[in-house]
Short mmCIF file of C-alpha atoms in Angstrom, two decimals:
data_model
loop_
_atom_site.label_atom_id
_atom_site.label_comp_id
_atom_site.label_asym_id
_atom_site.label_seq_id
_atom_site.Cartn_x
_atom_site.Cartn_y
_atom_site.Cartn_z
CA MET A 1 30.58 20.31 -95.51
CA THR A 2 30.07 17.96 -98.45
CA SER A 3 27.23 19.43 -101.17
CA PRO A 4 24.78 17.54 -100.22
CA GLU A 5 25.12 18.38 -96.72
CA PHE A 6 25.57 21.68 -96.95
CA GLU A 7 22.63 22.47 -98.96
CA LYS A 8 20.52 20.73 -96.18
CA PHE A 9 22.02 22.76 -93.58
CA PHE A 10 21.20 25.72 -95.35
CA ARG A 11 17.29 24.64 -95.99
CA ASP A 12 17.42 23.51 -92.16
CA GLU A 13 18.63 26.57 -90.35
CA PHE A 14 17.88 29.95 -92.86
CA ASN A 15 14.83 30.43 -90.88
CA SER A 16 16.37 30.25 -87.46
CA LEU A 17 19.26 32.10 -88.72
CA SER A 18 17.27 35.21 -90.15
CA ASN A 19 14.98 35.53 -87.62
CA LEU A 20 18.52 35.93 -85.87
CA ALA A 21 19.41 38.70 -88.11
CA PHE A 22 16.16 40.14 -87.99
CA THR A 23 16.19 40.91 -84.30
CA VAL A 24 19.40 42.64 -84.56
CA VAL A 25 17.93 44.65 -88.36
CA LYS A 26 14.49 44.47 -87.91
CA ASP A 27 13.83 44.52 -91.65
CA THR A 28 13.38 41.08 -93.11
CA ASP A 29 14.55 41.40 -96.83
CA GLU A 30 18.13 42.77 -95.33
CA ALA A 31 18.83 39.75 -92.77
CA ARG A 32 17.65 37.39 -95.34
CA ASP A 33 20.47 39.45 -97.05
CA VAL A 34 22.39 39.30 -94.16
CA VAL A 35 22.06 35.08 -94.27
CA GLN A 36 23.53 34.90 -97.70
CA GLN A 37 26.00 36.66 -97.06
CA VAL A 38 27.29 35.01 -94.10
CA PHE A 39 26.68 31.50 -96.70
CA LEU A 40 28.61 33.00 -99.27
CA ASN A 41 31.90 34.58 -97.38
CA TYR A 42 31.49 30.27 -96.23
CA TRP A 43 30.97 28.94 -100.15
CA GLN A 44 33.85 31.19 -100.46
CA ARG A 45 36.46 30.54 -98.20
CA ARG A 46 35.27 27.54 -97.73
CA GLU A 47 38.81 25.46 -97.81
CA SER A 48 40.38 27.77 -95.16
CA ILE A 49 37.71 27.94 -93.79
CA GLU A 50 37.78 25.02 -90.61
CA ILE A 51 34.96 25.33 -87.91
CA ARG A 52 35.82 24.29 -84.50
CA GLY A 53 32.62 23.88 -82.45
CA SER A 54 28.90 22.63 -83.73
CA ALA A 55 28.61 24.06 -87.81
CA LYS A 56 25.65 25.92 -86.38
CA GLY A 57 27.21 28.09 -83.43
CA TYR A 58 29.94 29.18 -86.23
CA PHE A 59 27.08 30.70 -88.53
CA TYR A 60 24.42 31.16 -85.45
CA LYS A 61 27.73 33.59 -84.73
CA ALA A 62 28.57 35.14 -87.50
CA VAL A 63 25.10 35.81 -88.70
CA LEU A 64 25.23 38.10 -85.82
CA ASN A 65 28.43 39.37 -86.20
CA THR A 66 27.37 40.56 -89.43
CA SER A 67 24.06 41.94 -88.47
CA ILE A 68 25.40 44.02 -86.03
CA ASN A 69 27.92 45.57 -88.13
CA ARG A 70 24.96 46.55 -90.58
CA LEU A 71 23.54 48.02 -88.49
CA LYS A 72 26.76 50.28 -87.41
CA LYS A 73 26.77 50.59 -90.39
CA SER A 74 23.45 51.67 -91.19
CA ARG A 75 23.44 54.12 -88.12
CA THR A 76 26.54 55.72 -89.15
CA LEU A 77 25.50 56.11 -93.68
CA THR A 78 22.01 56.77 -92.75
CA PRO A 79 21.48 59.97 -90.96
CA ILE A 80 18.08 59.69 -88.34
CA GLU A 81 15.71 61.70 -89.80
CA MET A 82 16.30 59.77 -92.69
CA VAL A 83 15.56 56.31 -91.32
CA GLN A 84 12.72 57.27 -88.72
CA PRO A 85 9.89 58.69 -91.47
CA ASP A 86 9.37 55.24 -93.51
CA LYS A 87 10.22 52.92 -90.50
CA TYR A 88 8.83 53.97 -87.65
CA VAL A 89 6.17 56.80 -88.36
CA GLU A 90 3.82 55.27 -90.68
CA GLU A 91 3.42 52.20 -88.85
CA PRO A 92 0.31 53.84 -86.17
CA VAL A 93 2.97 53.96 -83.52
CA GLU A 94 1.42 52.31 -80.46
CA GLU A 95 2.58 51.59 -77.11
CA ASP A 96 4.29 48.30 -78.68
CA THR A 97 5.81 49.70 -80.37
CA ARG A 98 7.25 52.05 -78.76
CA MET A 99 7.76 49.37 -76.46
CA ARG A 100 9.45 46.87 -79.04
CA ASP A 101 11.63 49.95 -80.42
CA HIS A 102 13.46 50.42 -76.57
CA LEU A 103 13.49 46.59 -75.79
CA HIS A 104 16.05 46.78 -79.30
CA ARG A 105 17.83 49.62 -78.24
CA THR A 106 18.57 48.25 -74.99
CA ILE A 107 19.42 45.07 -76.23
CA ASN A 108 22.04 46.70 -79.31
CA ASP A 109 23.11 49.30 -76.17
CA LEU A 110 25.18 45.62 -74.05
CA PRO A 111 28.91 45.22 -74.71
CA PRO A 112 29.66 43.75 -77.78
CA VAL A 113 29.89 40.14 -76.33
CA CYS A 114 26.86 40.31 -74.04
CA GLN A 115 24.86 40.78 -76.25
CA GLN A 116 25.68 38.31 -78.80
CA VAL A 117 25.10 35.81 -75.92
CA PHE A 118 22.00 36.51 -74.82
CA ARG A 119 20.85 37.11 -78.76
CA MET A 120 22.02 32.92 -78.44
CA SER A 121 20.77 31.94 -75.42
CA ARG A 122 16.62 34.00 -76.29
CA PHE A 123 16.71 33.84 -80.30
CA THR A 124 18.25 30.60 -80.79
CA ASN A 125 18.44 26.72 -79.65
CA MET A 126 21.80 26.64 -78.34
CA THR A 127 22.17 25.43 -74.86
CA ASN A 128 24.46 27.60 -72.96
CA LYS A 129 27.16 24.80 -73.28
CA GLU A 130 27.45 25.49 -77.17
CA ILE A 131 27.22 29.40 -76.33
CA ALA A 132 30.08 28.75 -74.51
CA GLU A 133 32.24 26.78 -77.25
CA GLU A 134 31.08 29.21 -79.81
CA MET A 135 32.16 32.27 -77.71
CA ASP A 136 35.48 30.79 -76.06
CA ILE A 137 34.70 31.57 -72.69
CA SER A 138 33.43 28.88 -69.89
CA VAL A 139 29.76 27.98 -68.86
CA LYS A 140 29.47 30.51 -65.78
CA ALA A 141 30.58 33.22 -67.71
CA VAL A 142 27.88 32.44 -70.57
CA GLU A 143 25.98 32.81 -67.02
CA LYS A 144 27.35 36.17 -66.12
CA HIS A 145 26.07 37.16 -69.02
CA ILE A 146 22.86 36.55 -69.15
CA THR A 147 21.94 37.02 -66.17
CA LYS A 148 23.46 40.65 -66.59
CA ALA A 149 21.51 40.89 -69.76
CA MET A 150 18.14 39.71 -68.35
CA LYS A 151 19.17 42.31 -65.18
CA VAL A 152 20.02 45.64 -67.42
CA LEU A 153 16.50 44.98 -70.28
CA ARG A 154 14.24 44.72 -67.00
CA GLU A 155 15.82 47.92 -64.90
CA LYS A 156 15.95 49.84 -68.34
CA LEU A 157 12.19 48.90 -69.22
CA LYS A 158 10.07 48.72 -65.78
CA PRO A 159 10.09 52.84 -66.42
CA LEU A 160 8.13 52.00 -69.59
CA MET A 161 6.62 48.57 -68.00
CA ALA A 162 5.02 50.84 -64.85
CA ASN A 163 4.05 53.67 -66.40
CA ASN A 164 1.69 51.53 -68.61
CA TYR A 165 -0.41 50.47 -65.65
CA LEU A 166 -0.47 54.38 -64.02
CA MET A 167 -1.59 55.09 -67.00
CA MET A 168 -3.98 52.11 -67.39
CA TRP A 169 -5.34 53.50 -63.51
CA LEU A 170 -5.82 56.86 -64.97
CA ILE A 171 -7.83 56.06 -67.72
CA ALA A 172 -9.84 53.89 -65.45
CA LEU A 173 -9.99 56.32 -63.12
CA PHE A 174 -11.33 58.73 -65.61
CA CYS A 175 -13.72 56.59 -66.84
CA TYR A 176 -15.22 56.05 -64.29
CA PHE A 177 -15.80 59.27 -62.68
CA TRP A 178 -17.37 60.39 -66.80
CA MET A 179 -19.81 57.70 -65.77
CA ASN A 180 -20.41 58.99 -62.38
CA GLN A 181 -20.47 62.36 -64.26
CA VAL A 182 -23.19 61.30 -67.03
CA GLY A 183 -25.04 59.69 -64.42
CA PHE A 184 -25.48 62.99 -62.25
CA LEU A 185 -26.64 64.39 -65.96
CA LEU A 186 -28.94 62.12 -66.81
CA SER A 187 -30.32 62.50 -63.28
CA ILE A 188 -30.88 66.42 -63.73
CA LEU A 189 -32.47 65.80 -67.19
CA SER A 190 -35.13 63.37 -66.03
CA ILE A 191 -36.07 65.56 -63.11
CA MET B 1 20.47 33.02 -51.49
CA ASN B 2 21.28 36.03 -52.90
CA THR B 3 22.82 36.25 -56.36
CA GLU B 4 21.50 36.89 -59.33
CA ILE B 5 20.25 33.50 -61.13
CA TYR B 6 18.36 35.26 -63.71
CA HIS B 7 20.29 32.50 -66.22
CA ILE B 8 18.64 29.88 -64.34
CA VAL B 9 15.00 31.92 -64.43
CA ALA B 10 15.75 32.14 -68.33
CA GLU B 11 16.67 28.21 -68.74
CA GLN B 12 13.32 27.86 -66.72
CA PHE B 13 11.36 30.48 -69.20
CA LYS B 14 13.26 28.26 -72.67
CA GLY B 15 11.29 25.01 -71.00
CA ARG B 16 14.81 23.00 -70.60
CA ILE B 17 15.60 23.58 -66.85
CA THR B 18 17.28 20.99 -64.81
CA THR B 19 15.58 19.67 -61.73
CA SER B 20 18.39 20.38 -59.81
CA ASP B 21 18.05 23.98 -61.12
CA GLN B 22 14.21 23.93 -60.51
CA GLN B 23 15.29 23.40 -56.87
CA VAL B 24 17.03 26.54 -56.59
CA LEU B 25 14.91 28.69 -58.35
CA GLN B 26 11.82 27.68 -56.45
CA GLU B 27 14.04 28.38 -52.88
CA TRP B 28 15.07 31.37 -54.20
CA LEU B 29 11.29 32.29 -54.99
CA ASP B 30 9.90 30.82 -51.43
CA THR B 31 12.43 33.25 -50.16
CA SER B 32 10.64 36.98 -50.39
CA ALA B 33 7.59 38.54 -52.43
CA ASP B 34 10.16 40.30 -53.91
CA ASN B 35 11.75 37.63 -55.66
CA ARG B 36 8.44 36.69 -56.81
CA GLU B 37 7.82 40.58 -58.17
CA VAL B 38 11.12 40.10 -59.83
CA TYR B 39 9.83 37.20 -62.04
CA ALA B 40 7.21 37.99 -63.44
CA GLU B 41 8.96 41.15 -63.86
CA LEU B 42 11.46 38.74 -66.16
CA GLU B 43 9.44 37.03 -67.84
CA LYS B 44 7.39 40.05 -69.17
CA VAL B 45 10.88 40.90 -70.67
CA TRP B 46 11.31 37.69 -71.76
CA LYS B 47 7.95 37.99 -73.30
CA LEU B 48 8.86 40.88 -74.74
CA THR B 49 11.57 39.90 -76.37
CA GLY B 50 10.02 37.01 -78.38
CA THR B 51 8.43 40.39 -80.00
CA LEU B 52 11.66 41.31 -81.63
CA GLU B 53 11.36 37.64 -83.48
CA GLN B 54 10.95 37.44 -87.06
CA THR B 55 6.94 36.22 -87.61
CA THR B 56 7.22 35.35 -91.24
CA PRO B 57 9.51 32.70 -92.24
CA ALA B 58 11.36 32.26 -96.16
CA ASP B 59 10.94 30.72 -98.67
CA VAL B 60 13.47 28.48 -98.26
CA ASP B 61 13.23 26.77 -101.97
CA SER B 62 13.52 30.20 -103.36
CA GLU B 63 16.23 31.42 -100.77
CA TRP B 64 18.17 27.93 -101.93
CA ALA B 65 18.22 29.33 -105.57
CA ARG B 66 19.50 32.65 -104.99
CA PHE B 67 22.06 31.27 -103.16
CA VAL B 68 22.66 29.20 -106.12
CA GLU B 69 22.50 31.49 -108.49
CA GLN B 70 25.25 34.43 -106.53
CA ARG B 71 27.35 31.29 -105.30
CA ASP B 72 27.87 30.60 -109.13
CA GLN B 73 28.68 34.41 -109.91
CA VAL B 74 31.49 34.79 -107.25
CA ILE B 75 34.52 32.54 -108.90
CA PRO B 76 36.28 30.98 -106.09
CA LEU B 77 39.84 32.75 -106.50
CA SER B 78 41.70 29.01 -106.88
CA ARG B 79 39.67 29.14 -109.97
CA ARG B 80 40.36 31.61 -112.25
CA LEU B 81 42.28 31.52 -114.89
CA PRO B 82 45.37 34.01 -114.73
CA GLY B 83 46.21 35.93 -117.71
CA THR B 84 42.19 35.96 -119.05
CA GLY B 85 40.83 39.15 -119.36
CA LEU B 86 37.36 38.20 -120.45
CA ASN B 87 35.74 35.28 -119.28
CA LEU B 88 33.46 34.03 -121.76
CA LYS B 89 30.46 32.41 -119.38
CA VAL B 90 30.62 36.22 -117.02
CA PHE B 91 30.33 37.15 -120.77
CA TYR B 92 27.37 35.69 -121.32
CA ARG B 93 25.95 35.84 -117.65
CA TYR B 94 25.91 39.92 -118.69
CA ALA B 95 24.80 39.52 -122.45
CA ALA B 96 21.66 37.50 -120.45
CA VAL B 97 21.13 40.44 -118.22
CA LEU B 98 21.89 43.29 -121.12
CA LEU B 99 19.74 41.97 -123.99
CA PRO B 100 16.83 42.07 -122.37
CA LEU B 101 16.99 45.34 -120.80
CA PHE B 102 18.16 46.30 -124.79
CA MET B 103 15.27 44.85 -125.99
CA VAL B 104 12.80 46.60 -123.42
CA SER B 105 13.95 49.77 -123.51
CA ALA B 106 14.08 49.83 -127.85
CA LEU B 107 10.43 48.62 -127.50
CA VAL B 108 9.55 51.81 -124.54
CA TYR B 109 11.27 53.56 -127.25
CA PHE B 110 9.45 52.94 -129.61
CA MET B 111 6.61 52.93 -127.81
CA VAL B 112 7.14 56.36 -126.65
CA SER B 113 8.39 58.01 -130.22
CA GLY B 114 4.72 56.23 -130.98
CA ARG B 115 2.79 58.41 -129.23
CA ASN B 116 2.37 61.22 -131.65
CA GLY B 117 0.77 58.78 -133.41
CA GLY B 118 3.21 56.54 -134.94
CA SER B 119 3.57 59.32 -137.87
CA ASP B 120 7.52 60.98 -138.48
CA TRP B 121 7.83 64.75 -138.23
CA ILE B 122 6.75 66.16 -141.12
CA THR B 123 9.62 69.14 -142.82
CA LEU B 124 7.59 72.42 -144.29
CA THR B 125 10.15 74.43 -145.74
CA THR B 126 9.07 77.11 -147.84
CA GLY B 127 11.30 79.01 -149.99
CA THR B 128 10.28 82.51 -152.18
CA ASN B 129 6.58 81.24 -151.42
CA ARG B 130 4.58 81.58 -148.18
CA GLN B 131 2.21 78.80 -147.30
CA GLN B 132 -0.93 78.10 -145.56
CA LEU B 133 -1.13 74.28 -144.22
CA THR B 134 -4.30 72.93 -140.98
CA LEU B 135 -2.38 70.49 -139.24
CA SER B 136 -4.42 67.80 -137.57
CA ASP B 137 -6.52 69.43 -134.71
CA GLY B 138 -7.57 70.89 -136.91
CA THR B 139 -5.28 74.03 -136.21
CA GLU B 140 -4.18 76.44 -138.99
CA VAL B 141 -0.75 77.42 -139.81
CA TRP B 142 1.06 80.43 -142.01
CA VAL B 143 4.61 79.68 -142.78
CA ASN B 144 5.97 82.46 -144.68
CA ARG B 145 8.94 82.58 -147.47
CA ASN B 146 12.75 81.09 -146.03
CA SER B 147 10.93 78.96 -142.77
CA VAL B 148 11.08 75.87 -141.79
CA PHE B 149 8.49 74.15 -140.41
CA ARG B 150 8.25 71.14 -138.63
CA TYR B 151 5.26 68.75 -137.70
CA ALA B 152 3.98 65.25 -136.52
CA ASN B 153 1.03 64.27 -139.37
CA LYS B 154 -0.91 62.98 -136.11
CA PHE B 155 -0.34 65.01 -132.41
CA SER B 156 -0.39 62.70 -129.51
CA SER B 157 -3.44 63.25 -127.31
CA ARG B 158 -0.81 64.67 -124.68
CA GLU B 159 0.90 67.15 -126.04
CA ARG B 160 1.63 69.04 -129.61
CA LYS B 161 4.68 69.57 -130.64
CA VAL B 162 5.70 72.37 -133.37
CA SER B 163 8.86 73.66 -134.32
CA ILE B 164 9.57 77.21 -136.41
CA LYS B 165 12.55 77.84 -138.28
CA GLY B 166 11.76 81.77 -139.43
CA GLU B 167 8.00 83.19 -139.01
CA ALA B 168 4.79 81.62 -139.00
CA PHE B 169 1.18 82.44 -137.69
CA PHE B 170 -0.91 80.68 -135.82
CA LYS B 171 -4.62 79.72 -135.02
CA VAL B 172 -4.14 76.97 -132.79
CA ALA B 173 -7.31 74.75 -132.41
CA LYS B 174 -8.98 74.59 -128.72
CA THR B 175 -8.84 70.63 -128.43
CA GLY B 176 -8.03 71.42 -124.44
CA SER B 177 -4.32 69.91 -124.49
CA PRO B 178 -1.21 72.13 -124.91
CA PHE B 179 0.18 73.51 -128.26
CA LEU B 180 3.69 74.03 -128.11
CA VAL B 181 6.25 75.53 -130.82
CA ASP B 182 9.82 74.97 -130.39
CA ALA B 183 11.51 78.49 -131.45
CA GLY B 184 14.91 78.40 -131.24
CA GLU B 185 16.05 78.98 -127.57
CA THR B 186 12.77 79.94 -126.90
CA GLN B 187 8.94 77.46 -127.10
CA VAL B 188 5.68 78.83 -126.86
CA ARG B 189 3.34 77.07 -124.95
CA VAL B 190 -0.59 77.77 -125.42
CA LEU B 191 -4.30 76.08 -125.21
CA GLY B 192 -5.83 77.80 -128.20
CA THR B 193 -5.57 81.58 -129.80
CA ARG B 194 -4.08 82.88 -132.49
CA PHE B 195 -0.48 84.36 -132.28
CA ASN B 196 2.38 84.92 -134.58
CA VAL B 197 5.76 83.78 -134.07
CA ASN B 198 9.18 85.41 -135.55
CA ASN B 199 12.54 84.21 -135.59
CA TYR B 200 14.29 84.79 -138.61
CA LYS B 201 17.08 85.49 -137.03
CA GLU B 202 18.98 82.11 -135.51
CA GLY B 203 17.74 81.90 -132.06
CA ARG B 204 19.64 85.31 -131.02
CA LEU B 205 15.86 87.90 -131.69
CA THR B 206 12.79 85.70 -131.31
CA GLU B 207 9.55 87.74 -131.78
CA VAL B 208 6.71 86.60 -130.51
CA VAL B 209 2.85 88.48 -130.33
CA VAL B 210 -0.77 87.44 -129.67
CA GLU B 211 -3.46 89.00 -132.01
CA GLU B 212 -5.93 86.24 -129.14
CA GLY B 213 -6.73 84.20 -126.23
CA LYS B 214 -2.91 83.58 -124.26
CA VAL B 215 0.36 82.41 -124.63
CA LEU B 216 3.55 81.53 -122.38
CA PHE B 217 6.81 82.46 -124.43
CA GLU B 218 9.56 80.44 -122.33
CA GLU B 219 13.11 80.57 -123.14
CA LYS B 220 13.30 76.39 -123.37
CA SER B 221 16.84 75.86 -121.03
CA ARG B 222 15.24 77.94 -118.73
CA THR B 223 11.86 77.61 -118.16
CA ARG B 224 11.95 80.95 -115.40
CA ASN B 225 12.74 83.19 -118.41
CA SER B 226 9.17 83.29 -119.99
CA VAL B 227 5.98 86.43 -120.00
CA MET B 228 2.52 85.73 -120.79
CA LEU B 229 1.39 87.31 -123.46
CA GLU B 230 -2.06 88.93 -123.45
CA ALA B 231 -3.66 89.85 -127.00
CA GLY B 232 -2.29 92.69 -128.28
CA GLU B 233 1.05 92.36 -126.82
CA LYS B 234 5.08 91.10 -127.88
CA GLY B 235 7.54 89.30 -126.87
CA THR B 236 11.20 89.52 -127.22
CA TYR B 237 13.79 87.81 -127.28
CA LEU B 238 17.02 88.85 -127.41
CA GLY B 239 18.89 86.03 -126.08
CA LYS B 240 19.97 84.07 -123.40
CA ARG B 241 20.87 85.81 -119.94
CA THR B 242 18.72 88.56 -121.29
CA PRO B 243 15.21 88.47 -119.72
CA ILE B 244 12.28 87.98 -122.45
CA SER B 245 10.30 91.58 -123.09
CA LYS B 246 7.31 92.53 -122.88
CA GLN B 247 5.69 95.57 -124.43
CA ALA B 248 1.80 96.44 -126.24
CA ASP B 249 2.59 96.02 -129.61
CA PHE B 250 0.72 99.05 -131.33
CA ASN B 251 1.16 98.87 -135.33
CA ASN B 252 -1.01 95.29 -135.63
CA ASN B 253 1.54 94.19 -138.61
CA ALA B 254 2.87 91.31 -137.33
CA ALA B 255 0.91 89.00 -139.18
CA SER B 256 0.59 91.21 -142.01
CA TRP B 257 1.55 88.70 -143.96
CA VAL B 258 -0.88 85.94 -142.88
CA ASN B 259 -3.71 88.85 -143.98
CA GLN B 260 -2.44 90.51 -146.46
CA GLN B 261 -2.75 93.52 -144.86
CA LEU B 262 -0.33 96.21 -143.71
CA SER B 263 -1.97 99.12 -141.93
CA PHE B 264 -0.58 102.19 -140.29
CA ASP B 265 -2.20 104.20 -137.49
CA ASN B 266 0.23 107.69 -137.02
CA VAL B 267 2.66 105.69 -136.77
CA PRO B 268 6.55 106.78 -137.29
CA LEU B 269 8.24 105.74 -140.43
CA GLN B 270 10.70 104.31 -139.38
CA GLN B 271 8.93 101.44 -137.99
CA VAL B 272 6.80 101.02 -141.24
CA VAL B 273 9.50 101.40 -143.28
CA GLN B 274 10.67 98.50 -140.83
CA ASP B 275 7.00 96.74 -141.49
CA VAL B 276 6.83 97.04 -145.37
CA ALA B 277 10.93 96.00 -145.60
CA ARG B 278 9.78 92.59 -143.48
CA TYR B 279 6.72 92.09 -145.65
CA PHE B 280 7.45 92.40 -148.70
CA ALA B 281 11.27 91.16 -147.55
CA VAL B 282 13.10 94.10 -149.04
CA ASP B 283 15.97 95.96 -147.69
CA LEU B 284 14.99 99.14 -147.21
CA VAL B 285 16.63 102.34 -146.43
CA LEU B 286 15.15 105.33 -144.93
CA ALA B 287 16.62 108.72 -144.93
CA LYS B 288 17.30 109.83 -140.87
CA GLU B 289 15.32 113.20 -141.35
CA LEU B 290 12.49 111.34 -142.14
CA GLU B 291 11.92 108.49 -139.07
CA ASN B 292 9.80 110.22 -137.25
CA CYS B 293 7.22 111.65 -139.58
CA LEU B 294 4.02 110.14 -139.11
CA PHE B 295 2.32 107.85 -140.97
CA SER B 296 -1.14 107.02 -141.77
CA GLY B 297 -2.37 104.22 -144.52
CA GLU B 298 -4.05 100.87 -145.29
CA PHE B 299 -3.24 98.75 -148.26
CA SER B 300 -4.90 95.84 -149.05
CA ASN B 301 -2.99 92.33 -150.72
CA PRO B 302 -0.09 95.22 -152.36
CA ARG B 303 3.02 95.86 -153.71
CA VAL B 304 6.16 96.98 -152.92
CA SER B 305 6.15 99.33 -155.13
CA ASN B 306 2.47 100.87 -154.09
CA VAL B 307 3.13 101.33 -150.62
CA LEU B 308 7.21 102.68 -151.77
CA GLU B 309 4.48 104.96 -154.15
CA VAL B 310 2.07 106.26 -151.32
CA ILE B 311 5.00 107.42 -148.67
CA SER B 312 7.01 109.23 -150.98
CA LEU B 313 4.03 111.19 -152.02
CA SER B 314 3.04 111.87 -148.25
CA THR B 315 6.19 113.23 -147.25
CA GLY B 316 7.46 114.17 -150.67
CA SER B 317 10.53 112.10 -150.92
CA ARG B 318 12.15 110.02 -153.46
CA VAL B 319 12.41 106.68 -154.54
CA ARG B 320 16.09 104.61 -155.54
CA TYR B 321 16.80 101.38 -155.99
CA GLU B 322 20.31 100.59 -156.00
CA GLY B 323 21.16 96.93 -156.55
CA SER B 324 19.06 95.31 -153.72
CA LYS B 325 18.71 98.10 -151.71
CA ILE B 326 15.83 100.94 -151.54
CA TYR B 327 16.12 104.74 -150.92
CA LEU B 328 13.56 106.63 -149.86
CA GLU B 329 15.26 110.49 -149.95
CA GLY B 330 14.64 113.30 -149.36
CA GLY B 331 10.81 115.33 -148.65
CA SER B 332 10.32 116.26 -144.98
CA CYS B 333 7.65 115.30 -142.36
CA ALA B 334 5.22 118.93 -143.18
CA ASN B 335 4.45 117.66 -146.14
#
């Protein structure tokens, strides 16, 4: 890549790359740092790096690897109790947030290749063929990984979603009875 | 079709499903209600994973600028010259960062030190004379002989700080901000009160006697070692690792040098002699048999010879001057 090409690529892809990093590290600044680091690494070693597939594919994969590594490192370095207070507790813990955390964790727990394939498929505009090239596996294997990821996610999130509906029903039921009760009390008072 | 085709579902969600795959998906959906339910759930999961994405796009211009800056700091291995220990470019870069930093810290330093009203510290050293002065806040200070008193000619609004080596008596004006007396290894913290600080013995012994109000007397390096002193109480610091002690101050003569008054009301002669010796700054030696004789008397603006005369009369003892020392000998308490 020549310098102007490189700059154009940087500008075109920075946001989609940091978006991809964000799905892993869950922090805007850190996501941007990851992308910066990947670009820096590339720049430093640009003479020795040989991109086999597309440049996009190379950077997507590099960003994924770097962010997953960072997440692992921050997990081993900072005890959960230390991280949690400002990252999760301060904002109101809504059902949505809980779901998102659960989802985040579920994806992170997927086997590495499966996780990377799924993220590339879900969060970038890469085709399965491009993913296959980048990961050096067959298109069939990519499809299998995507299917597996979706299956696991559905299974892991189903109880939570069902729970949601159950709660909704309970609340509706409660409201119904409560309103009945109010009507009942009012009828007593009017007598 | 029983095999899982979720990747086709994913393609559908991404909106780029091929027509052949579309057919496969439709067949799969038509097969059973279960499949349709699974499809609905997958759609929900898919949408939910979308919430993991970043919402705020970065400012690409500033990110590029940041990259360029970082890139230029990193010198490619091939361009690093062998043997040059100091790279001028790097040096200038560090200088560019450090110089403003240094200037800012210098500015902050001058602003903070300027908190004392931009004033310098004034040092007052007394020789054989006592000195009385009034500070900018209205606090009156009497500085005893051979003492060094340091103060600012204008106090900051947050804290009034002075220091004493020797002895001083304070009548602190009430202004609301704390008044801090630095006394060697100890310090006295007050609001508005009258008290005496004595630390002639270079840190080893510091005495604080309070005449009015309340003070906090504490060791500087270990403020847990502290006592709260009220009117008529005396705090004594004997050195590090010794808790500051607190006693009632019986003889009321701690500030005698200020009022030019010595008063004793049935005080053992040993104590009397100590006070007198301190007041006149003389070396006074008392015969052992006289130590516990009780003595009463009041002296206003006294001279050492007068006081000694009264003591010798009441005990029948003799006064003997020898070199720089004065001896009280003979006599007994019965007289």
